[in-house]
Short mmCIF file of C-alpha atoms in Angstrom, two decimals:
data_model
loop_
_atom_site.label_atom_id
_atom_site.label_comp_id
_atom_site.label_asym_id
_atom_site.label_seq_id
_atom_site.Cartn_x
_atom_site.Cartn_y
_atom_site.Cartn_z
CA MET A 120 -71.14 2.76 -19.17
CA GLY A 121 -70.02 2.25 -15.65
CA LYS A 122 -66.74 0.77 -14.48
CA ALA A 123 -66.09 -2.88 -14.45
CA ASP A 124 -66.55 -4.73 -11.36
CA PHE A 125 -63.30 -5.84 -9.45
CA LEU A 126 -64.00 -9.45 -9.98
CA SER A 127 -64.98 -9.17 -13.51
CA PRO A 128 -63.02 -10.76 -16.26
CA LYS A 129 -62.19 -7.46 -17.92
CA ALA A 130 -60.85 -5.98 -14.73
CA ILE A 131 -58.76 -8.94 -14.00
CA GLY A 132 -57.36 -9.00 -17.62
CA ASN A 133 -56.55 -5.33 -17.05
CA ARG A 134 -54.69 -5.77 -13.76
CA ILE A 135 -52.74 -8.71 -15.32
CA LYS A 136 -51.69 -6.51 -18.20
CA ALA A 137 -50.69 -3.76 -15.76
CA LYS A 138 -48.49 -5.90 -14.02
CA GLY A 139 -46.48 -7.21 -17.03
CA LEU A 140 -43.93 -5.27 -19.46
CA GLN A 141 -45.36 -2.94 -21.89
CA LYS A 142 -43.94 -1.25 -24.80
CA LEU A 143 -41.12 1.27 -24.26
CA ARG A 144 -42.55 3.93 -26.56
CA TRP A 145 -45.59 4.18 -24.22
CA TYR A 146 -43.52 4.96 -21.12
CA CYS A 147 -42.97 8.29 -19.63
CA GLN A 148 -39.77 8.38 -17.53
CA MET A 149 -40.30 11.84 -15.91
CA CYS A 150 -43.79 10.92 -14.56
CA GLN A 151 -42.81 7.06 -14.17
CA LYS A 152 -46.09 6.07 -15.99
CA GLN A 153 -46.50 3.20 -18.08
CA CYS A 154 -49.27 3.26 -20.62
CA ARG A 155 -50.77 0.13 -22.38
CA ASP A 156 -51.62 1.67 -25.81
CA GLU A 157 -51.03 4.79 -27.96
CA ASN A 158 -54.34 6.38 -27.06
CA GLY A 159 -53.51 6.26 -23.18
CA PHE A 160 -50.10 7.59 -23.83
CA LYS A 161 -51.58 10.52 -25.85
CA CYS A 162 -54.02 11.30 -23.18
CA HIS A 163 -51.17 11.24 -20.47
CA CYS A 164 -49.12 13.53 -22.61
CA MET A 165 -51.97 16.05 -22.58
CA SER A 166 -52.64 15.80 -18.73
CA GLU A 167 -51.73 18.60 -16.46
CA SER A 168 -49.45 16.56 -14.23
CA HIS A 169 -47.33 15.77 -17.34
CA GLN A 170 -47.07 19.39 -18.35
CA ARG A 171 -45.90 20.41 -14.84
CA GLN A 172 -43.08 17.74 -15.13
CA LEU A 173 -42.04 19.14 -18.49
CA LEU A 174 -41.85 22.66 -17.32
CA LEU A 175 -39.71 21.46 -14.42
CA ALA A 176 -37.52 19.55 -16.73
CA SER A 177 -37.02 22.35 -19.10
CA GLU A 178 -35.50 24.59 -16.44
CA ASN A 179 -32.58 22.27 -16.08
CA PRO A 180 -32.62 19.27 -18.54
CA ASN A 181 -29.03 18.34 -17.99
CA GLN A 182 -29.75 17.71 -14.15
CA PHE A 183 -32.51 15.21 -14.99
CA MET A 184 -30.56 13.56 -17.66
CA ASN A 185 -27.43 13.11 -15.33
CA TYR A 186 -29.54 11.78 -12.53
CA PHE A 187 -31.23 9.08 -14.76
CA SER A 188 -27.97 8.29 -16.24
CA GLU A 189 -26.23 7.83 -12.79
CA GLU A 190 -29.17 5.64 -11.71
CA PHE A 191 -29.15 3.46 -14.77
CA LYS A 192 -25.33 2.96 -14.85
CA GLY A 193 -25.35 2.10 -11.06
CA GLU A 194 -28.23 -0.42 -11.21
CA PHE A 195 -26.82 -2.02 -14.25
CA LEU A 196 -23.29 -2.44 -12.67
CA GLU A 197 -24.77 -3.65 -9.47
CA LEU A 198 -26.74 -6.38 -11.31
CA LEU A 199 -23.54 -7.27 -13.48
CA ARG A 200 -21.38 -7.42 -10.17
CA ARG A 201 -23.96 -9.34 -8.08
CA ARG A 202 -25.21 -11.66 -10.78
CA PHE A 203 -22.19 -12.58 -13.05
CA GLY A 204 -19.20 -11.21 -10.85
CA THR A 205 -15.98 -11.12 -13.07
CA LYS A 206 -17.36 -13.41 -15.71
CA ARG A 207 -17.18 -12.64 -19.31
CA VAL A 208 -20.96 -12.23 -20.54
CA HIS A 209 -22.97 -10.75 -23.33
CA ASN A 210 -24.10 -7.27 -22.74
CA ASN A 211 -27.58 -8.18 -24.16
CA ILE A 212 -28.07 -10.92 -21.65
CA VAL A 213 -27.33 -8.62 -18.82
CA TYR A 214 -29.58 -5.78 -20.40
CA ASN A 215 -32.54 -8.30 -20.75
CA GLU A 216 -32.24 -9.28 -17.15
CA TYR A 217 -32.18 -5.62 -15.94
CA ILE A 218 -35.28 -4.52 -17.95
CA SER A 219 -37.09 -7.49 -16.65
CA HIS A 220 -37.93 -5.37 -13.56
CA ARG A 221 -40.98 -3.23 -14.32
CA GLU A 222 -39.65 -0.12 -12.54
CA HIS A 223 -36.43 0.13 -14.04
CA ILE A 224 -34.83 3.09 -15.57
CA HIS A 225 -35.27 3.33 -19.26
CA MET A 226 -32.48 3.93 -21.49
CA ASN A 227 -34.29 6.48 -23.65
CA SER A 228 -34.15 8.79 -20.70
CA THR A 229 -30.31 8.60 -20.45
CA GLN A 230 -27.42 10.10 -22.20
CA TRP A 231 -26.76 6.82 -24.23
CA GLU A 232 -28.97 6.21 -27.24
CA THR A 233 -28.09 2.42 -27.71
CA LEU A 234 -26.81 -0.37 -25.60
CA THR A 235 -23.65 -0.53 -27.73
CA ASP A 236 -22.88 3.28 -26.97
CA PHE A 237 -23.45 2.42 -23.25
CA THR A 238 -21.05 -0.52 -23.47
CA LYS A 239 -18.29 1.35 -25.23
CA TRP A 240 -18.59 4.10 -22.52
CA LEU A 241 -18.20 1.53 -19.81
CA GLY A 242 -14.84 0.35 -21.38
CA ARG A 243 -13.59 4.02 -21.92
CA GLU A 244 -14.28 4.82 -18.25
CA GLY A 245 -12.56 1.61 -16.98
CA PHE A 246 -15.72 -0.03 -15.41
CA CYS A 247 -15.72 -3.10 -17.41
CA LYS A 248 -13.48 -4.88 -20.03
CA VAL A 249 -15.26 -5.05 -23.19
CA ASP A 250 -14.53 -6.72 -26.60
CA GLU A 251 -16.49 -6.95 -29.90
CA THR A 252 -17.07 -10.31 -31.55
CA PRO A 253 -19.12 -11.51 -34.61
CA LYS A 254 -21.90 -12.42 -31.93
CA GLY A 255 -21.79 -9.01 -30.47
CA TRP A 256 -20.44 -7.21 -27.59
CA TYR A 257 -19.08 -8.91 -24.40
CA ILE A 258 -18.41 -7.22 -21.09
CA GLN A 259 -16.49 -8.25 -17.95
CA TRP A 260 -16.75 -6.42 -14.73
CA ILE A 261 -13.46 -5.16 -13.13
CA ASP A 262 -13.33 -5.59 -9.42
CA ARG A 263 -11.99 -2.44 -7.76
CA ASP A 264 -12.64 -3.27 -4.18
CA PRO A 265 -9.38 -2.50 -2.19
CA GLU A 266 -9.88 -5.31 0.05
CA THR A 267 -9.99 -7.74 -3.03
CA ILE A 268 -6.86 -6.03 -4.46
CA ARG A 269 -4.91 -6.32 -1.25
CA ARG A 270 -5.92 -9.83 -0.89
CA GLN A 271 -4.65 -10.71 -4.40
CA GLU A 272 -1.47 -8.82 -3.73
CA GLU A 273 -0.92 -10.73 -0.37
CA LEU A 274 -1.19 -13.98 -2.26
CA GLU A 275 1.08 -13.11 -5.08
CA ARG A 276 3.74 -12.07 -2.47
CA LYS A 277 3.22 -15.05 -0.36
CA LYS A 278 3.84 -17.31 -3.66
CA LYS A 279 6.91 -15.32 -4.61
CA GLN A 280 8.20 -15.73 -1.04
CA ASP A 281 7.54 -19.58 -1.00
CA LEU A 282 9.20 -19.78 -4.50
CA ASP A 283 12.32 -17.70 -3.07
CA ASP A 284 12.57 -20.10 -0.16
CA GLU A 285 12.50 -23.31 -2.30
CA GLU A 286 15.18 -21.81 -4.55
CA ARG A 287 17.39 -20.86 -1.64
CA SER A 288 17.02 -24.36 -0.35
CA ALA A 289 17.64 -25.93 -3.71
CA LYS A 290 20.67 -23.79 -4.06
CA PHE A 291 22.03 -24.45 -0.70
CA ILE A 292 21.55 -28.43 -1.39
CA GLU A 293 23.43 -27.91 -4.61
CA ASP A 294 26.24 -26.23 -3.06
CA GLN A 295 26.61 -28.80 -0.43
CA VAL A 296 26.69 -31.42 -3.25
CA ARG A 297 29.22 -29.67 -5.20
CA ARG A 298 31.56 -29.10 -2.22
CA GLY A 299 31.27 -32.90 -1.36
CA ARG A 300 32.39 -33.86 -4.91
CA GLU A 301 35.17 -31.37 -4.93
CA GLY A 302 36.54 -32.84 -1.54
CA LYS A 303 36.65 -36.51 -3.05
CA GLU A 304 39.56 -37.70 -5.14
CA PRO A 305 38.63 -38.96 -8.64
CA GLU A 306 38.39 -42.79 -8.87
CA GLU A 307 40.50 -44.62 -11.46
CA GLU A 308 37.98 -46.47 -13.82
CA PRO A 309 38.91 -50.15 -14.11
CA VAL A 310 40.18 -51.60 -17.56
CA PHE A 311 38.62 -54.57 -18.74
CA THR A 312 40.56 -57.01 -21.11
CA GLU A 313 39.44 -59.92 -23.06
CA LEU A 314 40.33 -63.55 -22.16
CA LYS A 315 41.98 -65.37 -24.99
CA ARG A 316 43.19 -69.04 -25.32
CA LYS A 317 46.29 -69.94 -27.30
CA ASN A 318 44.87 -73.33 -27.83
CA GLU A 319 41.80 -75.11 -26.87
CA ASP A 320 43.46 -77.55 -24.39
CA GLU A 321 44.93 -74.79 -22.41
CA LYS A 322 43.59 -74.18 -18.95
CA ILE A 323 42.61 -70.66 -17.74
CA ALA A 324 44.24 -69.81 -14.35
CA PHE A 325 44.03 -66.48 -12.42
CA ASN A 326 47.00 -65.33 -10.57
CA MET A 327 45.62 -63.10 -7.64
CA GLU A 328 49.18 -62.38 -6.29
CA VAL A 329 49.95 -60.13 -9.29
CA ALA A 330 47.69 -57.48 -7.80
CA LEU A 331 49.28 -57.62 -4.50
CA ALA A 332 52.89 -57.77 -5.86
CA GLY A 333 52.85 -54.09 -6.86
CA PRO A 334 52.27 -52.57 -3.39
CA SER A 335 54.68 -54.87 -1.64
CA LYS A 336 57.42 -53.89 -3.94
CA THR A 337 57.04 -50.45 -3.86
CA SER A 338 56.78 -50.49 -0.05
CA ASN A 339 60.10 -52.45 0.07
CA THR A 340 61.77 -49.75 -2.17
CA LEU A 341 60.56 -46.99 0.15
CA GLY A 342 61.97 -48.75 3.41
CA PRO A 343 60.54 -49.16 6.83
CA SER A 344 60.92 -45.42 7.79
CA ALA A 345 58.73 -44.40 4.73
CA LEU A 346 56.07 -47.08 5.96
CA LYS A 347 55.96 -45.64 9.42
CA ALA A 348 55.69 -41.87 8.16
CA ALA A 349 53.10 -42.61 5.60
CA PRO A 350 50.14 -43.11 7.84
CA THR A 351 50.92 -40.06 9.95
CA VAL A 352 51.09 -37.90 6.88
CA LYS A 353 47.81 -39.33 5.65
CA ARG A 354 46.12 -38.55 9.03
CA LYS A 355 47.41 -34.97 8.97
CA GLU A 356 46.04 -34.55 5.49
CA SER A 357 42.81 -36.01 6.36
CA ALA A 358 42.56 -33.62 9.46
CA HIS A 359 43.58 -30.61 7.13
CA GLY A 360 40.98 -31.58 4.68
CA GLY A 361 38.18 -32.06 7.37
CA ASP A 362 39.00 -28.64 8.75
CA SER A 363 38.51 -27.18 5.26
CA LYS A 364 35.23 -29.00 4.83
CA ASP A 365 33.90 -27.86 8.15
CA LYS A 366 34.94 -24.30 7.34
CA LYS A 367 33.06 -24.39 4.07
CA LYS A 368 30.10 -25.89 5.77
CA LYS A 369 30.14 -23.16 8.43
CA SER A 370 30.41 -20.39 5.88
CA ALA A 371 27.28 -21.64 4.07
CA LEU A 372 25.49 -21.81 7.20
CA ASP A 373 26.71 -18.24 8.24
CA GLU A 374 25.51 -17.06 5.03
CA ILE A 375 21.76 -18.21 5.63
CA ILE A 376 22.09 -16.95 9.21
CA GLU A 377 23.24 -13.52 8.30
CA MET A 378 20.57 -13.26 5.73
CA GLU A 379 17.92 -14.17 8.35
CA GLU A 380 19.46 -11.61 10.74
CA GLN A 381 19.52 -8.81 8.22
CA LYS A 382 15.84 -9.47 7.55
CA LYS A 383 15.18 -9.09 11.36
CA LYS A 384 17.45 -6.09 11.68
CA SER A 385 15.61 -4.36 8.68
CA VAL A 386 13.33 -1.42 10.07
CA ARG A 387 11.59 -1.00 6.79
CA SER A 388 7.75 -2.23 6.65
CA ASP A 389 5.55 -3.03 3.83
CA HIS A 390 2.89 -0.35 4.90
CA TRP A 391 3.57 3.13 4.93
CA ILE A 392 0.21 5.09 4.77
CA GLN A 393 -0.35 7.59 7.60
CA ALA A 394 -3.18 9.76 8.52
CA ASN A 395 -3.00 13.76 7.92
CA ILE A 396 -0.51 13.40 4.83
CA VAL A 397 -0.86 14.39 1.18
CA VAL A 398 -0.70 11.52 -1.24
CA LYS A 399 -1.11 11.36 -5.15
CA VAL A 400 -3.56 9.08 -6.75
CA ILE A 401 -1.65 6.86 -9.31
CA THR A 402 -4.29 4.43 -10.52
CA LYS A 403 -6.30 4.89 -13.84
CA ARG A 404 -9.02 2.27 -12.75
CA LEU A 405 -10.99 5.22 -11.07
CA GLY A 406 -11.13 7.22 -14.37
CA GLU A 407 -9.19 10.42 -15.44
CA LYS A 408 -11.20 12.42 -13.03
CA TYR A 409 -9.03 11.25 -10.03
CA TYR A 410 -5.82 10.32 -11.90
CA LYS A 411 -2.69 12.29 -10.96
CA LYS A 412 -4.75 14.18 -8.57
CA LYS A 413 -3.82 14.94 -4.92
CA ALA A 414 -5.80 13.76 -1.83
CA VAL A 415 -5.48 13.87 2.33
CA ILE A 416 -5.63 10.61 4.11
CA ARG A 417 -8.27 11.02 6.75
CA GLU A 418 -8.35 7.41 8.20
CA VAL A 419 -6.15 4.35 7.88
CA GLN A 420 -7.89 1.04 7.95
CA ASN A 421 -6.08 -2.46 8.08
CA LYS A 422 -2.67 -0.79 7.60
CA TYR A 423 -3.07 -0.98 3.77
CA THR A 424 -6.42 0.71 3.04
CA ALA A 425 -7.16 4.50 3.65
CA MET A 426 -10.16 6.87 3.41
CA VAL A 427 -9.07 9.87 1.51
CA ARG A 428 -10.55 13.16 0.53
CA MET A 429 -9.66 14.86 -2.82
CA ILE A 430 -8.36 18.24 -2.53
CA ASP A 431 -9.87 19.65 -5.62
CA SER A 432 -13.25 18.11 -5.72
CA GLY A 433 -13.72 17.16 -2.01
CA ASP A 434 -14.78 13.68 -2.96
CA LYS A 435 -14.14 10.66 -0.58
CA LEU A 436 -12.59 7.61 -1.73
CA LYS A 437 -11.53 4.27 -0.30
CA LEU A 438 -7.94 3.51 -1.76
CA ASP A 439 -5.21 0.87 -1.43
CA GLN A 440 -1.78 2.08 -0.64
CA SER A 441 -0.55 0.54 -3.98
CA HIS A 442 -2.81 3.14 -5.70
CA MET A 443 -1.12 6.13 -3.93
CA GLU A 444 2.35 7.69 -3.80
CA THR A 445 3.97 10.28 -1.61
CA VAL A 446 4.00 14.00 -2.47
CA ILE A 447 7.32 15.90 -2.19
CA PRO A 448 6.76 19.58 -1.14
CA ALA A 449 9.03 22.54 -1.71
CA PRO A 450 12.03 22.98 0.49
CA GLY A 451 11.22 24.38 3.84
CA LYS A 452 7.92 22.79 4.02
CA ARG A 453 6.90 20.21 6.95
CA VAL A 454 6.82 16.46 6.13
CA LEU A 455 6.21 13.16 7.73
CA ILE A 456 8.66 10.27 7.58
CA VAL A 457 6.43 7.34 6.78
CA ASN A 458 8.93 4.45 6.44
CA GLY A 459 12.56 3.66 7.62
CA GLN A 460 14.59 4.23 10.68
CA TYR A 461 12.96 7.60 11.61
CA LYS A 462 9.20 6.34 10.86
CA ASP A 463 6.44 8.65 12.32
CA THR A 464 8.90 11.48 12.85
CA GLU A 465 7.99 15.05 11.54
CA ALA A 466 10.60 16.97 9.64
CA ILE A 467 11.44 20.00 7.62
CA LEU A 468 12.46 19.51 4.06
CA GLU A 469 15.75 21.14 3.68
CA SER A 470 17.00 20.12 0.00
CA ILE A 471 16.38 17.65 -2.65
CA VAL A 472 19.02 15.70 -4.58
CA GLU A 473 17.25 14.85 -7.88
CA HIS A 474 19.89 12.62 -9.36
CA LYS A 475 19.76 10.25 -6.45
CA PHE A 476 16.01 10.46 -6.02
CA SER A 477 16.48 11.56 -2.31
CA ALA A 478 16.35 14.26 0.16
CA THR A 479 18.05 16.05 3.16
CA LEU A 480 15.64 16.49 6.08
CA VAL A 481 15.87 18.22 9.36
CA LEU A 482 13.95 16.30 12.09
CA ASP A 483 11.41 18.29 14.09
CA SER A 484 10.22 16.00 16.68
CA GLY A 485 11.44 13.38 19.06
CA ARG A 486 14.53 13.01 21.08
CA MET A 487 16.70 13.76 17.91
CA LYS A 488 15.02 17.02 17.04
CA GLY A 489 17.36 19.31 14.99
CA LYS A 490 19.31 16.49 13.60
CA THR A 491 19.92 16.60 9.72
CA VAL A 492 19.33 13.25 7.94
CA GLU A 493 20.54 12.74 4.44
CA GLY A 494 19.64 10.36 1.82
CA ILE A 495 15.92 9.82 2.71
CA ALA A 496 14.36 8.28 -0.47
CA TYR A 497 11.23 9.93 -2.09
CA GLU A 498 8.94 7.14 -1.07
CA ASP A 499 9.65 7.34 2.74
CA PHE A 500 8.30 10.85 3.49
CA SER A 501 5.27 12.82 2.33
CA LYS A 502 3.83 16.27 2.62
CA LEU A 503 1.77 17.00 5.93
CA ALA A 504 -1.60 18.31 5.34
#
């Protein structure tokens, strides 16, 4: 029987079936061949091309399995990042969307037997946040981009600075109000009495001279000299009181001015990473492979991000400065001061003061070459590559 015509119903049906998804058990990942039925898969397994692929895979099976596992993990995480971002989503929803593509890497060719095992592995390695519910496993992608982390830290730092400014302003206003209250004399509260009549025919009369009689009598007893001296004394007291208030106001303003001047005079900066220094990776987000391992900074980007090369494995990574710390070498080794008064100055480590978390350095470059500097904190210098 001859082959069906290209436009015959059978040929069109076969092409439609070939475009769609087929059963996973009839797919050969090594040859990337999808069969439509069991007989076709059996014929493919007996073919010469399949046998050649099996011979190649038998020489180094771990290499092929690792390759397929890396491809599957990379495409799965890329779909999760691009499609769902950092949202919490059911793992089966992501998997169904991933396998909808006909040319995807099948899970039976990877190191994971089930989707649950793969989800648990993502949680252990720190790629995603995973949690189990009665409805199944949910995953949430962790954004480890240094630029995103730096942007979040800058926003938090800005919020904290705004709060500090508001608290400082509120405290300054409270101090002014408190000082104003302390300068005033407490006023006597008026005493109210009830009006009573002895009989109903009696008329109520107010004697306004009673209130004025007291001061006039006291002034007569003091004499004319006391009356003349009283205003001068009062003026002097008020003058002294005004001076004290002015002094208090000036002291409060001076405190704020001094704080601003100290900020301006400070020579420390919030970025310290420099090229050609040795650092240590302190983040666990990259996995145990890079945690507590040393690297060399090759390039600095945007003051807060660096391209590093791992010393033991040679891998190249892009890290934020918050994910690194300085490395303290043995005495006698060369270091670079990365922060403080002597920033960008090379030096030689003379001794380490452990209880003060500082060291003594001998400057080896610049105009102050040969000068001994004490009390340099650990985070202000690092080993030169």
